[in-house]
Amino acid sequence: MIVMQTNVRNNSNMTTDSNVLKMKTALEQALDNEEFVLYYQPQINVETAKVSGVEALVRWNHPKLGLISPDKFIAVAEKTDLMGRLGQWILKRACRQNQVWKNQGLPPLIISVNLSLFQLQDPNFRDMVKEVLEETKLPATSLELEITEAIILANPEMVHQTLLNLTQLGVYLSLDDFGSGYSCLNYLSKLPFGTLKIAQSCIKNLTKDYQNISLVSVILAVGKTLDIRVVAEGVETQQQLDILKNLHCPEMQGYFFSQPLTPDEVTQFFALSQSSTR
Ligand code: C2E
Ligand code: MG
Ligand code: MG
Ligand code: MG
């Protein structure tokens, strides 16, 4: 009885074993029925007013419930072995989409794909990425893989080695949600990250007090010192944009510029914003 109460209080009902299993079966069927879709959110270089990349974000387009956000199902996929299959599907779809845009005449674009711990723990992960790049004929330098600090902390040595192996393929690496956890400068100097993403929580608090401005300013300085590209995430307001501009943050992503878009909407977005660079 006590255990049940604790379960209910701590988490949603998705955490009980039988619910995880039900969800796993539902997710497997969703994969078979091709119910997952990728949306793409542009990253903007505000100095040049050009798109510097797009981040692929998965959604489950449920036939009855409509679009379901990744926060609702990635954790379950991660707990079961489904994340391997789902992650491979996401990577392949994102790489293929990048080629489709290229064939449509869009300027060369770097696509960012979020990774999970489950994928990085797979000893065959590097080979899988290599195969997807070969199959989709996407140059490795058009792909960036996003990893959160939490993933590194879960198994620093293993993740370090896997990330080094991945960069040997020529893909870029990005450290996601920086500033939301321990924010160890250690990883940044040791691991070959090309991009650092300032966490939404830091950007949200920018207008609250001066300490948060200082924090973002330090992150930007670190990026500059280590020659790492810095992208501010979750920029929603003109006020946030103005503060970030004053801090000389060149690249931003967030609803202020664009929501995550369908592939066709990305094409239209490019028609309006001309071209891309990085
Ligand atoms: P993330 O990688 O940090 O992605 C950014 C999230 O912030 C996305 O939520 C995006 O839609 C949202 N966002 C963008 N701009 C704004 C803004 O201005 N304001 C606010 N409030 N939110 C904004 P989304 O798509 O729901 O994804 C949530 C998280 O789920 C992602 O965080 C990522 O950790 C994970 N995720 C998403 N797609 C994938 C995937 O394909 N694979 C894996 N392993 N994880 C994924
Ligand atoms: Mg991300
Ligand atoms: Mg993030
Ligand atoms: Mg996140």
XYZ file of C-alpha atoms in Angstrom, residues 89-255:
167
model
C 14.356 6.020 -37.522
C 14.765 9.629 -36.339
C 18.350 9.849 -37.580
C 17.520 8.344 -40.972
C 14.483 10.562 -41.444
C 16.387 13.722 -40.490
C 19.320 12.927 -42.807
C 16.983 12.055 -45.667
C 15.004 15.269 -45.139
C 18.194 17.287 -45.311
C 18.904 15.743 -48.718
C 15.358 16.517 -49.865
C 15.858 20.204 -48.992
C 19.191 20.183 -50.806
C 17.523 18.728 -53.913
C 14.891 21.463 -53.671
C 17.713 23.972 -54.012
C 17.901 25.115 -50.405
C 21.366 26.219 -49.282
C 23.471 23.582 -47.474
C 22.061 23.098 -44.028
C 23.370 21.450 -40.865
C 20.729 19.318 -39.205
C 20.896 18.689 -35.445
C 19.555 15.438 -34.049
C 19.065 14.795 -30.318
C 20.622 11.620 -28.950
C 19.675 9.585 -25.910
C 21.858 7.683 -23.462
C 20.477 4.395 -24.750
C 21.828 5.129 -28.221
C 25.279 6.146 -26.985
C 25.538 2.950 -24.934
C 25.024 0.831 -28.027
C 28.469 -0.384 -29.161
C 27.221 -0.369 -32.769
C 25.983 3.218 -32.643
C 28.906 4.728 -34.558
C 28.543 2.142 -37.328
C 24.810 2.814 -37.483
C 25.442 6.551 -37.946
C 28.005 5.764 -40.649
C 25.542 3.506 -42.462
C 22.764 6.097 -42.307
C 25.108 8.741 -43.746
C 26.112 6.368 -46.564
C 22.552 5.309 -47.268
C 21.187 8.855 -47.331
C 24.350 10.193 -49.061
C 24.437 13.059 -46.539
C 27.925 14.477 -45.929
C 28.928 13.914 -42.278
C 29.576 17.649 -41.961
C 25.848 18.290 -42.563
C 24.954 16.422 -39.366
C 25.231 17.582 -35.768
C 24.429 15.317 -32.804
C 23.038 16.903 -29.602
C 23.896 15.445 -26.224
C 22.826 16.764 -22.823
C 25.103 17.010 -19.846
C 22.903 14.491 -18.029
C 23.850 11.913 -20.676
C 27.560 12.556 -20.124
C 27.182 12.396 -16.339
C 25.438 9.030 -16.544
C 28.602 7.405 -17.858
C 31.402 9.904 -18.567
C 34.109 7.521 -19.775
C 31.922 5.503 -22.098
C 30.248 8.615 -23.529
C 33.634 10.308 -23.992
C 34.930 7.404 -26.083
C 31.733 7.144 -28.121
C 31.756 10.872 -28.844
C 35.375 10.737 -29.982
C 34.500 7.829 -32.295
C 31.592 9.815 -33.693
C 33.668 12.890 -34.476
C 36.032 10.656 -36.439
C 33.160 10.253 -38.890
C 33.194 14.025 -39.395
C 29.887 14.831 -37.698
C 29.575 17.808 -35.340
C 28.682 17.536 -31.665
C 26.539 19.896 -29.654
C 26.152 20.153 -25.866
C 22.431 20.717 -25.216
C 20.772 22.444 -22.218
C 24.066 23.892 -20.928
C 23.554 25.896 -17.747
C 20.644 23.781 -16.521
C 22.665 21.268 -14.502
C 26.222 21.050 -13.262
C 27.617 22.844 -16.330
C 31.057 21.319 -16.000
C 33.620 23.281 -17.970
C 35.658 20.120 -17.879
C 33.651 18.436 -20.672
C 33.869 21.438 -22.855
C 37.633 21.483 -22.926
C 37.994 17.685 -23.135
C 35.231 16.710 -25.499
C 35.134 17.843 -29.113
C 31.958 19.956 -28.997
C 31.468 22.383 -31.855
C 28.306 23.910 -30.383
C 27.105 24.841 -26.920
C 23.402 25.469 -26.375
C 22.431 27.751 -23.496
C 19.500 26.131 -21.672
C 16.011 27.555 -21.983
C 15.877 27.972 -18.196
C 18.799 30.450 -18.345
C 17.124 32.435 -21.115
C 13.779 32.437 -19.304
C 15.415 33.952 -16.210
C 17.375 36.581 -18.160
C 14.893 39.327 -17.412
C 14.523 38.355 -13.732
C 17.794 39.555 -12.256
C 21.298 40.568 -13.118
C 22.847 37.269 -11.929
C 21.269 35.433 -14.833
C 22.648 37.938 -17.295
C 26.097 37.387 -15.777
C 25.689 33.622 -16.084
C 24.807 33.825 -19.780
C 27.628 36.283 -20.325
C 30.096 33.814 -18.765
C 28.818 30.974 -20.958
C 29.297 33.178 -24.021
C 32.843 34.035 -22.914
C 33.643 30.342 -22.438
C 32.366 29.626 -25.938
C 34.550 32.372 -27.350
C 37.660 31.232 -25.455
C 37.247 27.618 -26.553
C 36.164 28.654 -30.055
C 32.822 26.900 -29.674
C 29.679 28.162 -31.385
C 27.028 29.209 -28.832
C 23.279 29.062 -29.466
C 20.721 30.509 -27.019
C 17.682 28.219 -26.736
C 14.076 29.129 -26.018
C 14.222 32.802 -27.023
C 10.612 33.961 -26.843
C 10.562 37.744 -26.450
C 12.033 40.918 -27.926
C 13.356 41.741 -24.447
C 15.340 38.502 -24.286
C 16.587 39.083 -27.817
C 17.771 42.601 -26.916
C 19.658 41.401 -23.829
C 21.282 38.579 -25.806
C 22.258 40.979 -28.587
C 23.875 43.263 -26.016
C 25.833 40.261 -24.758
C 26.938 39.579 -28.371
C 25.194 36.216 -28.575
C 25.112 35.653 -32.341
C 22.909 32.569 -32.631
C 19.463 31.912 -31.258
C 16.600 29.451 -31.433
C 13.101 29.876 -30.058
C 9.468 30.759 -30.647
